[in-house]
Coordinates of C-alpha atoms and ligand atoms in Angstrom, one line a residue:
M1153 CA 84.2 133.3 75.7
S1154 CA 83.8 136.2 78.3
E1155 CA 86.1 136.0 81.4
D1156 CA 83.0 134.7 83.4
R1157 CA 82.4 131.9 80.6
R1158 CA 86.0 130.6 80.5
M1159 CA 86.4 126.9 79.9
L1160 CA 86.3 124.9 83.0
P1161 CA 88.1 121.7 82.5
Y1162 CA 87.3 118.6 84.5
G1163 CA 90.7 118.7 86.1
R1164 CA 94.1 120.5 86.0
Q1165 CA 97.4 121.5 87.6
T1166 CA 98.0 124.4 89.7
I1167 CA 101.3 125.9 89.2
E1168 CA 102.5 129.1 91.2
D1169 CA 105.4 131.3 91.2
D1170 CA 107.5 129.5 93.7
D1171 CA 107.2 126.4 91.4
V1172 CA 108.4 128.1 88.4
A1173 CA 111.4 129.5 90.6
A1174 CA 112.0 126.0 91.8
V1175 CA 112.1 124.8 88.4
A1176 CA 114.1 127.9 87.2
A1177 CA 116.7 127.3 89.6
A1178 CA 117.1 123.3 88.7
L1179 CA 117.3 124.3 85.2
R1180 CA 120.5 126.4 86.0
S1181 CA 122.1 123.7 88.2
D1182 CA 124.7 121.2 86.9
F1183 CA 121.7 118.7 86.6
L1184 CA 118.9 118.2 84.3
T1185 CA 118.6 114.3 84.6
T1186 CA 119.4 112.2 87.6
G1187 CA 121.1 114.8 90.1
P1188 CA 120.4 115.1 93.6
L1189 CA 117.0 116.2 93.5
V1190 CA 115.7 112.8 92.7
E1191 CA 116.5 111.3 96.3
E1192 CA 115.1 114.6 97.8
F1193 CA 112.0 114.0 95.9
E1194 CA 111.6 110.6 96.9
N1195 CA 112.3 111.3 100.6
H1196 CA 109.6 114.3 100.8
F1197 CA 107.3 111.8 98.8
A1198 CA 107.6 109.0 101.3
G1199 CA 107.2 111.5 104.0
A1200 CA 103.9 112.7 102.5
A1201 CA 102.6 109.1 101.7
G1202 CA 103.7 107.8 104.8
A1203 CA 105.9 105.4 103.0
A1204 CA 108.9 103.6 104.1
H1205 CA 110.7 103.7 100.5
A1206 CA 109.7 105.6 97.4
V1207 CA 111.2 105.3 94.2
A1208 CA 110.7 108.0 91.6
C1209 CA 110.0 107.1 87.9
N1210 CA 108.5 109.1 84.7
S1211 CA 105.3 108.2 84.7
G1212 CA 102.1 106.7 86.9
T1213 CA 102.4 103.6 84.1
A1214 CA 106.1 103.1 84.5
A1215 CA 105.5 103.1 88.4
L1216 CA 102.9 100.4 87.9
H1217 CA 105.2 98.5 85.4
L1218 CA 108.4 98.7 87.8
A1219 CA 106.1 97.3 90.9
A1220 CA 104.7 94.4 88.5
M1221 CA 108.5 93.8 87.8
G1222 CA 109.2 94.0 91.5
L1223 CA 106.9 91.3 91.9
R1224 CA 109.1 89.4 89.4
L1225 CA 105.7 89.0 87.4
G1226 CA 106.2 87.2 83.8
P1227 CA 104.8 84.9 81.4
G1228 CA 102.7 82.2 83.0
D1229 CA 101.6 84.5 85.7
T1230 CA 98.3 86.1 86.0
A1231 CA 96.8 89.3 87.6
I1232 CA 93.6 90.5 88.7
V1233 CA 92.6 94.1 87.6
P1234 CA 89.3 95.7 88.1
T1235 CA 88.3 96.3 84.6
L1236 CA 86.8 100.1 85.8
T1237 CA 90.1 101.7 85.7
F1238 CA 92.7 103.4 83.1
L1239 CA 94.4 101.5 80.8
A1240 CA 97.6 101.6 82.5
S1241 CA 96.6 99.5 85.6
A1242 CA 96.2 96.3 83.0
N1243 CA 98.9 97.1 80.3
A1244 CA 101.7 97.3 83.2
I1245 CA 100.7 93.6 83.9
R1246 CA 100.9 92.7 80.0
M1247 CA 104.2 94.5 79.8
T1248 CA 105.7 91.6 82.0
G1249 CA 104.4 89.1 79.8
A1250 CA 101.8 88.2 82.5
E1251 CA 98.4 87.9 81.6
V1252 CA 95.2 90.0 83.2
F1253 CA 91.9 88.5 84.5
F1254 CA 89.2 91.5 84.8
A1255 CA 87.3 91.7 88.0
D1256 CA 83.8 93.4 87.8
V1257 CA 83.4 96.3 90.4
D1258 CA 80.6 97.8 92.7
P1259 CA 77.9 99.6 90.3
D1260 CA 77.6 102.7 92.7
S1261 CA 81.2 103.2 93.7
G1262 CA 83.3 101.7 90.9
L1263 CA 85.5 99.8 93.1
M1264 CA 86.9 96.3 93.1
T1265 CA 85.1 94.6 96.2
D1266 CA 86.2 91.5 98.3
A1267 CA 83.0 89.8 96.8
S1268 CA 84.0 91.0 93.1
F1269 CA 87.7 90.0 93.8
E1270 CA 86.7 86.6 95.2
E1271 CA 84.4 86.0 92.4
A1272 CA 87.4 86.6 89.9
I1273 CA 89.5 84.3 91.9
S1274 CA 86.9 81.5 91.3
L1275 CA 86.4 82.2 87.7
A1276 CA 90.2 82.5 87.0
D1277 CA 90.4 79.3 88.8
K1278 CA 88.1 77.6 86.1
Y1279 CA 90.4 78.5 83.5
R1280 CA 93.2 77.4 85.2
R1281 CA 95.2 80.6 85.6
E1282 CA 97.7 80.8 88.3
I1283 CA 96.7 84.5 89.9
R1284 CA 100.0 85.7 91.5
A1285 CA 98.6 89.3 92.1
A1286 CA 95.9 92.2 92.0
V1287 CA 95.9 95.7 91.4
P1288 CA 93.0 97.5 93.5
V1289 CA 92.4 100.7 92.0
H1290 CA 91.3 103.5 94.4
L1291 CA 88.9 104.9 91.9
N1292 CA 88.5 109.0 92.3
G1293 CA 90.2 108.9 95.3
R1294 CA 88.0 106.5 97.1
I1295 CA 90.2 103.9 99.0
C1296 CA 89.5 100.0 98.5
D1297 CA 88.5 98.2 101.6
M1298 CA 92.3 97.1 101.4
R1299 CA 92.0 95.0 104.8
S1300 CA 89.1 92.9 103.2
L1301 CA 91.0 92.8 100.0
A1302 CA 94.2 91.9 101.9
N1303 CA 92.2 89.3 103.8
V1304 CA 91.0 87.6 100.6
A1305 CA 94.5 88.1 98.8
K1306 CA 96.1 86.1 101.8
K1307 CA 94.2 82.7 101.4
S1308 CA 95.3 82.3 97.9
N1309 CA 98.7 84.0 98.2
I1310 CA 98.0 86.8 96.0
A1311 CA 100.2 90.1 96.1
L1312 CA 98.5 93.4 96.0
I1313 CA 99.8 96.3 94.2
E1314 CA 97.8 99.5 94.7
D1315 CA 96.9 101.7 91.9
A1316 CA 97.1 104.8 94.1
C1317 CA 96.9 107.3 91.2
H1318 CA 94.1 109.1 92.7
A1319 CA 94.7 108.8 96.3
L1320 CA 97.9 110.7 97.0
G1321 CA 97.8 112.6 100.3
V1322 CA 95.1 109.8 101.7
P1323 CA 96.9 108.6 104.6
S1324 CA 95.9 104.7 103.9
A1325 CA 97.2 105.1 100.3
G1326 CA 101.1 104.6 100.3
A1327 CA 101.9 103.2 103.5
N1328 CA 101.7 100.1 102.2
E1329 CA 99.8 98.6 105.5
Y1330 CA 98.0 95.9 103.1
S1331 CA 100.2 96.1 100.1
D1332 CA 103.3 95.2 98.6
F1333 CA 103.3 98.2 96.4
A1334 CA 101.3 101.2 95.9
C1335 CA 101.9 103.3 92.5
F1336 CA 101.2 106.7 92.0
S1337 CA 101.0 109.4 89.1
T1338 CA 102.2 113.1 89.0
H1339 CA 100.3 113.8 85.6
P1340 CA 99.1 117.5 85.6
V1341 CA 95.3 116.2 86.2
K1342 CA 96.4 114.3 89.5
M1343 CA 96.8 115.7 93.0
I1344 CA 100.4 117.1 92.3
A1345 CA 101.8 117.9 88.9
T1346 CA 105.3 117.6 87.5
G1347 CA 104.1 117.1 84.0
E1348 CA 104.8 113.4 83.5
G1349 CA 106.0 111.4 87.0
G1350 CA 105.1 108.2 89.0
V1351 CA 105.9 106.8 92.0
V1352 CA 106.2 103.6 93.7
T1353 CA 106.0 103.0 97.6
T1354 CA 107.0 99.8 99.1
K1355 CA 107.9 98.5 102.5
D1356 CA 110.5 96.0 100.9
A1357 CA 114.0 97.7 100.8
D1358 CA 115.5 94.9 98.4
A1359 CA 112.4 95.7 96.3
A1360 CA 113.1 99.5 96.1
A1361 CA 116.6 98.8 95.3
R1362 CA 115.9 96.6 92.3
M1363 CA 113.2 98.9 91.1
R1364 CA 115.8 101.7 91.2
K1365 CA 118.2 99.4 89.0
L1366 CA 115.0 98.4 86.6
R1367 CA 114.3 102.2 86.0
S1368 CA 117.8 102.7 84.7
H1369 CA 118.4 100.1 82.1
G1370 CA 119.1 97.4 84.8
M1371 CA 122.7 98.9 85.3
V1372 CA 124.8 97.9 88.3
H1373 CA 127.8 100.0 89.2
A1374 CA 128.4 98.9 92.8
E1375 CA 131.6 96.9 93.0
G1376 CA 130.2 94.3 95.7
E1377 CA 127.4 93.2 93.0
L1378 CA 129.6 93.0 89.9
L1379 CA 129.6 89.8 88.4
S1380 CA 132.8 89.7 86.2
R1381 CA 136.2 90.0 88.1
E1382 CA 137.8 89.4 84.9
E1383 CA 136.1 92.2 82.9
G1384 CA 135.4 94.6 85.7
F1385 CA 138.7 94.6 87.7
E1386 CA 142.3 95.3 87.0
N1387 CA 145.2 95.1 89.9
G1388 CA 142.2 94.7 92.4
A1389 CA 140.6 97.8 91.4
K1390 CA 137.4 98.3 89.7
R1391 CA 137.9 99.6 86.1
P1392 CA 136.2 103.2 86.1
W1393 CA 134.2 102.6 83.3
Y1394 CA 132.8 99.4 84.1
Y1395 CA 129.2 98.6 84.6
E1396 CA 127.0 95.3 84.2
M1397 CA 123.5 94.4 83.4
H1398 CA 121.9 91.0 84.9
E1399 CA 118.4 91.5 83.7
I1400 CA 116.6 93.7 81.4
G1401 CA 115.7 97.4 82.5
W1402 CA 114.1 100.5 80.8
N1403 CA 114.7 104.5 80.9
Y1404 CA 112.1 105.3 83.3
R1405 CA 114.3 108.1 85.2
M1406 CA 112.3 111.2 86.4
P1407 CA 114.4 114.3 85.7
D1408 CA 116.0 116.7 88.2
V1409 CA 113.9 119.4 86.9
L1410 CA 110.9 117.7 87.5
C1411 CA 112.0 116.5 90.8
A1412 CA 112.4 120.1 91.6
L1413 CA 108.7 120.7 90.5
G1414 CA 107.5 117.5 92.6
I1415 CA 109.2 118.8 95.8
S1416 CA 107.7 122.4 95.3
Q1417 CA 104.1 120.7 94.7
L1418 CA 104.3 118.4 97.5
K1419 CA 104.7 121.1 100.0
K1420 CA 101.2 122.5 98.8
L1421 CA 99.6 119.0 98.8
P1422 CA 97.5 119.7 102.4
R1423 CA 96.5 122.8 101.0
F1424 CA 95.3 121.6 97.6
L1425 CA 93.5 118.4 99.6
K1426 CA 91.9 121.1 101.7
R1427 CA 90.7 123.1 98.8
R1428 CA 89.4 120.0 97.0
E1429 CA 87.6 119.0 99.9
E1430 CA 86.0 122.4 100.2
I1431 CA 84.5 122.4 96.5
A1432 CA 83.3 118.8 96.8
R1433 CA 81.3 120.0 100.0
L1434 CA 79.7 122.8 97.9
Y1435 CA 79.1 120.6 95.2
D1436 CA 77.3 118.1 97.9
R1437 CA 75.3 121.2 98.9
L1438 CA 74.5 122.7 95.7
L1439 CA 73.8 119.0 93.8
A1440 CA 71.5 117.5 96.4
P1441 CA 68.1 119.3 94.8
L1442 CA 69.2 117.5 91.4
A1443 CA 68.6 114.1 93.0
P1444 CA 67.6 111.6 92.1
A1445 CA 68.2 112.5 88.2
L1446 CA 71.8 113.0 89.4
K1447 CA 73.4 111.6 92.2
P1448 CA 77.1 112.0 93.4
A1449 CA 79.0 108.5 93.3
P1450 CA 78.8 107.5 96.8
R1451 CA 82.2 108.3 98.5
G1452 CA 81.8 106.4 102.0
N1453 CA 83.0 107.4 105.2
D1454 CA 86.7 107.1 105.2
P1455 CA 89.4 109.8 104.1
H1456 CA 88.8 110.2 100.1
G1457 CA 91.7 111.9 97.8
L1458 CA 88.8 113.9 96.0
H1459 CA 90.9 113.4 92.6
L1460 CA 87.6 113.4 90.9
Y1461 CA 84.4 114.6 91.6
A1462 CA 81.8 111.9 89.8
V1463 CA 78.2 112.1 89.4
L1464 CA 76.0 109.4 88.2
I1465 CA 73.3 110.2 86.0
D1466 CA 70.4 107.7 84.3
F1467 CA 70.9 109.4 80.9
E1468 CA 68.3 107.2 79.1
K1469 CA 65.6 107.9 81.8
L1470 CA 66.5 111.6 81.1
G1471 CA 65.6 111.2 77.6
T1472 CA 69.0 112.2 76.5
T1473 CA 72.6 110.3 76.0
R1474 CA 75.7 111.1 77.5
A1475 CA 77.2 112.5 74.5
K1476 CA 74.8 115.1 73.9
F1477 CA 74.7 116.0 77.7
M1478 CA 78.8 116.3 77.3
D1479 CA 78.5 118.4 74.4
A1480 CA 75.7 120.6 75.8
L1481 CA 77.7 121.3 78.9
R1482 CA 81.0 122.0 76.7
A1483 CA 78.9 124.5 74.5
E1484 CA 78.5 126.3 78.2
G1485 CA 82.3 126.2 79.0
I1486 CA 82.3 123.3 81.1
G1487 CA 84.5 120.1 80.4
T1488 CA 83.5 116.8 81.7
Q1489 CA 85.3 113.4 81.2
V1490 CA 84.2 109.8 81.6
H1491 CA 86.2 107.7 84.3
Y1492 CA 86.7 104.9 82.5
L1493 CA 85.4 103.1 79.6
P1494 CA 86.0 99.4 81.5
V1495 CA 89.3 98.2 80.1
H1496 CA 88.0 94.5 79.3
R1497 CA 86.0 96.3 76.5
Q1498 CA 89.1 97.2 74.7
P1499 CA 89.8 95.6 71.0
Y1500 CA 93.1 94.4 72.5
Y1501 CA 91.9 92.8 75.5
R1502 CA 88.5 91.3 73.8
D1503 CA 90.9 89.7 71.2
R1504 CA 93.4 88.5 73.8
Y1505 CA 90.8 87.1 76.2
G1506 CA 87.3 87.1 74.4
E1507 CA 84.0 88.7 75.8
R1508 CA 83.2 89.1 79.4
V1509 CA 80.1 90.1 81.0
L1510 CA 80.8 92.5 83.8
P1511 CA 77.5 94.0 84.9
G1512 CA 78.7 96.3 87.7
A1513 CA 81.1 97.9 85.4
D1514 CA 78.5 98.4 83.1
A1515 CA 76.3 99.8 85.4
Y1516 CA 78.7 102.3 86.7
Y1517 CA 80.2 103.0 83.2
S1518 CA 76.7 104.0 81.7
R1519 CA 76.1 106.5 84.5
C1520 CA 79.5 108.2 85.3
L1521 CA 80.6 111.5 84.6
S1522 CA 83.3 113.3 85.9
I1523 CA 82.5 117.2 86.7
P1524 CA 85.2 120.1 87.0
L1525 CA 87.1 119.6 90.4
Y1526 CA 90.8 121.2 90.6
P1527 CA 92.5 123.3 93.6
S1528 CA 92.2 126.7 91.6
M1529 CA 88.5 126.3 91.2
Q1530 CA 86.3 129.4 92.8
D1531 CA 83.0 129.1 94.5
A1532 CA 81.7 131.1 91.6
D1533 CA 82.7 128.4 89.3
V1534 CA 81.4 125.6 91.4
E1535 CA 78.0 127.5 90.9
R1536 CA 78.1 127.9 87.6
V1537 CA 78.9 124.2 87.0
V1538 CA 75.7 123.4 89.2
E1539 CA 73.6 126.0 87.6
T1540 CA 74.3 124.7 84.1
L1541 CA 73.7 121.0 85.1
S1542 CA 70.3 122.3 86.7
N1543 CA 69.1 123.7 83.7
L1544 CA 70.1 120.7 81.5
I1545 CA 68.4 118.4 83.5
S1546 CA 65.1 120.5 84.0
K1547 CA 65.3 121.0 80.3
A1548 CA 65.7 117.0 79.4
Q1549 CA 62.7 116.1 82.0
Ligands
PLP2474 C1 96.9 108.4 85.7 C2 96.7 107.2 85.9 C3 97.5 106.2 85.7 C4 98.9 106.5 84.6 O1 99.5 107.6 85.0 P1 100.4 108.2 83.9 O2 101.4 109.0 85.0 O3 99.5 108.8 82.9 O4 101.1 106.9 83.3 C5 97.3 104.8 85.9 N1 96.2 104.4 86.5 C6 95.3 105.5 87.0 C7 94.2 105.0 87.9 C8 95.5 106.9 86.7 O5 94.6 107.7 87.1

């Protein structure tokens, strides 16, 4: 492929020389895994997200699991999860032993609304499930109407965990105004990249301390927290090697080396967001003539994270299939992806909960396609994507 026909993925990281230098410096330091950069990254992250406390861990999935553990979800509990999301939003609930009840989403935005949330609550009630939590997902970077969802949640005493993996940098995501926890990912396609990585934000200092314990095996070192005087102390002083475990934990630690990258990347978040916005506006303008065959997923009026640029296409009406359409784009060097296959359709969840009919999710899923969007894209790349889409659509019509 010639230089101007190089592959444009649907998303990718932006790593610059100073990011590389920050990682190299961390590699030469005394700490590869937990060291001083973990707390420094957490402090920077809390600042960027407007959060009281930020707990770093090694993936967005781990962040969701820690948040679910922060709520002490477990067997016998149920959490509502919109089906139009990545597997991890639901799996993190199951990892605690709690059950998932899937909610439908709006057919155009793909978001859980107060209506689909209420519907899920009343349906779950029919199955006599005790709903303790819900996981609103800010799909593509569009923030759910958290105020409305929180009103609904409050009436039924339901806690909220925001899956904000698409929404780092949006002022209302991460501040926990309406939620107990918000979870982020620093996977390379997300807003900042550390390879693997995740963060939970919360206003609850005790929950933050507990999640820090759970991310490292549930180990307790502090003298005041130890239960056994007899094992742990000698002549009134703590034995130097002694630690305790009071509940099961994991190894969800984020290494110092990756925290170094995270700190460096966070400094660029405003610039990345600004570029994402410029690209989205250029797409908006250039794609407008392709309506009604192709329409951008509605983005609403509130600040948007622009993690993904999703378009909605009625492939059947165009006389094609999404697979053929994606293949034709790929042949032109344009990568696209489907976000997401509704999770309730996964064999694991079908086996566990039986068939569900969620028409809003089906309507969104059948039409959605994420086209390339990442900060290092050039305007000419955007023009090339639109030209290729335009040619494919006029050929199909
Ligand atoms: C990326 C993502 C996750 C999981 O994050 P990882 O860091 O890949 O574990 C969870 N939910 C959503 C919506 C995501 O986009």
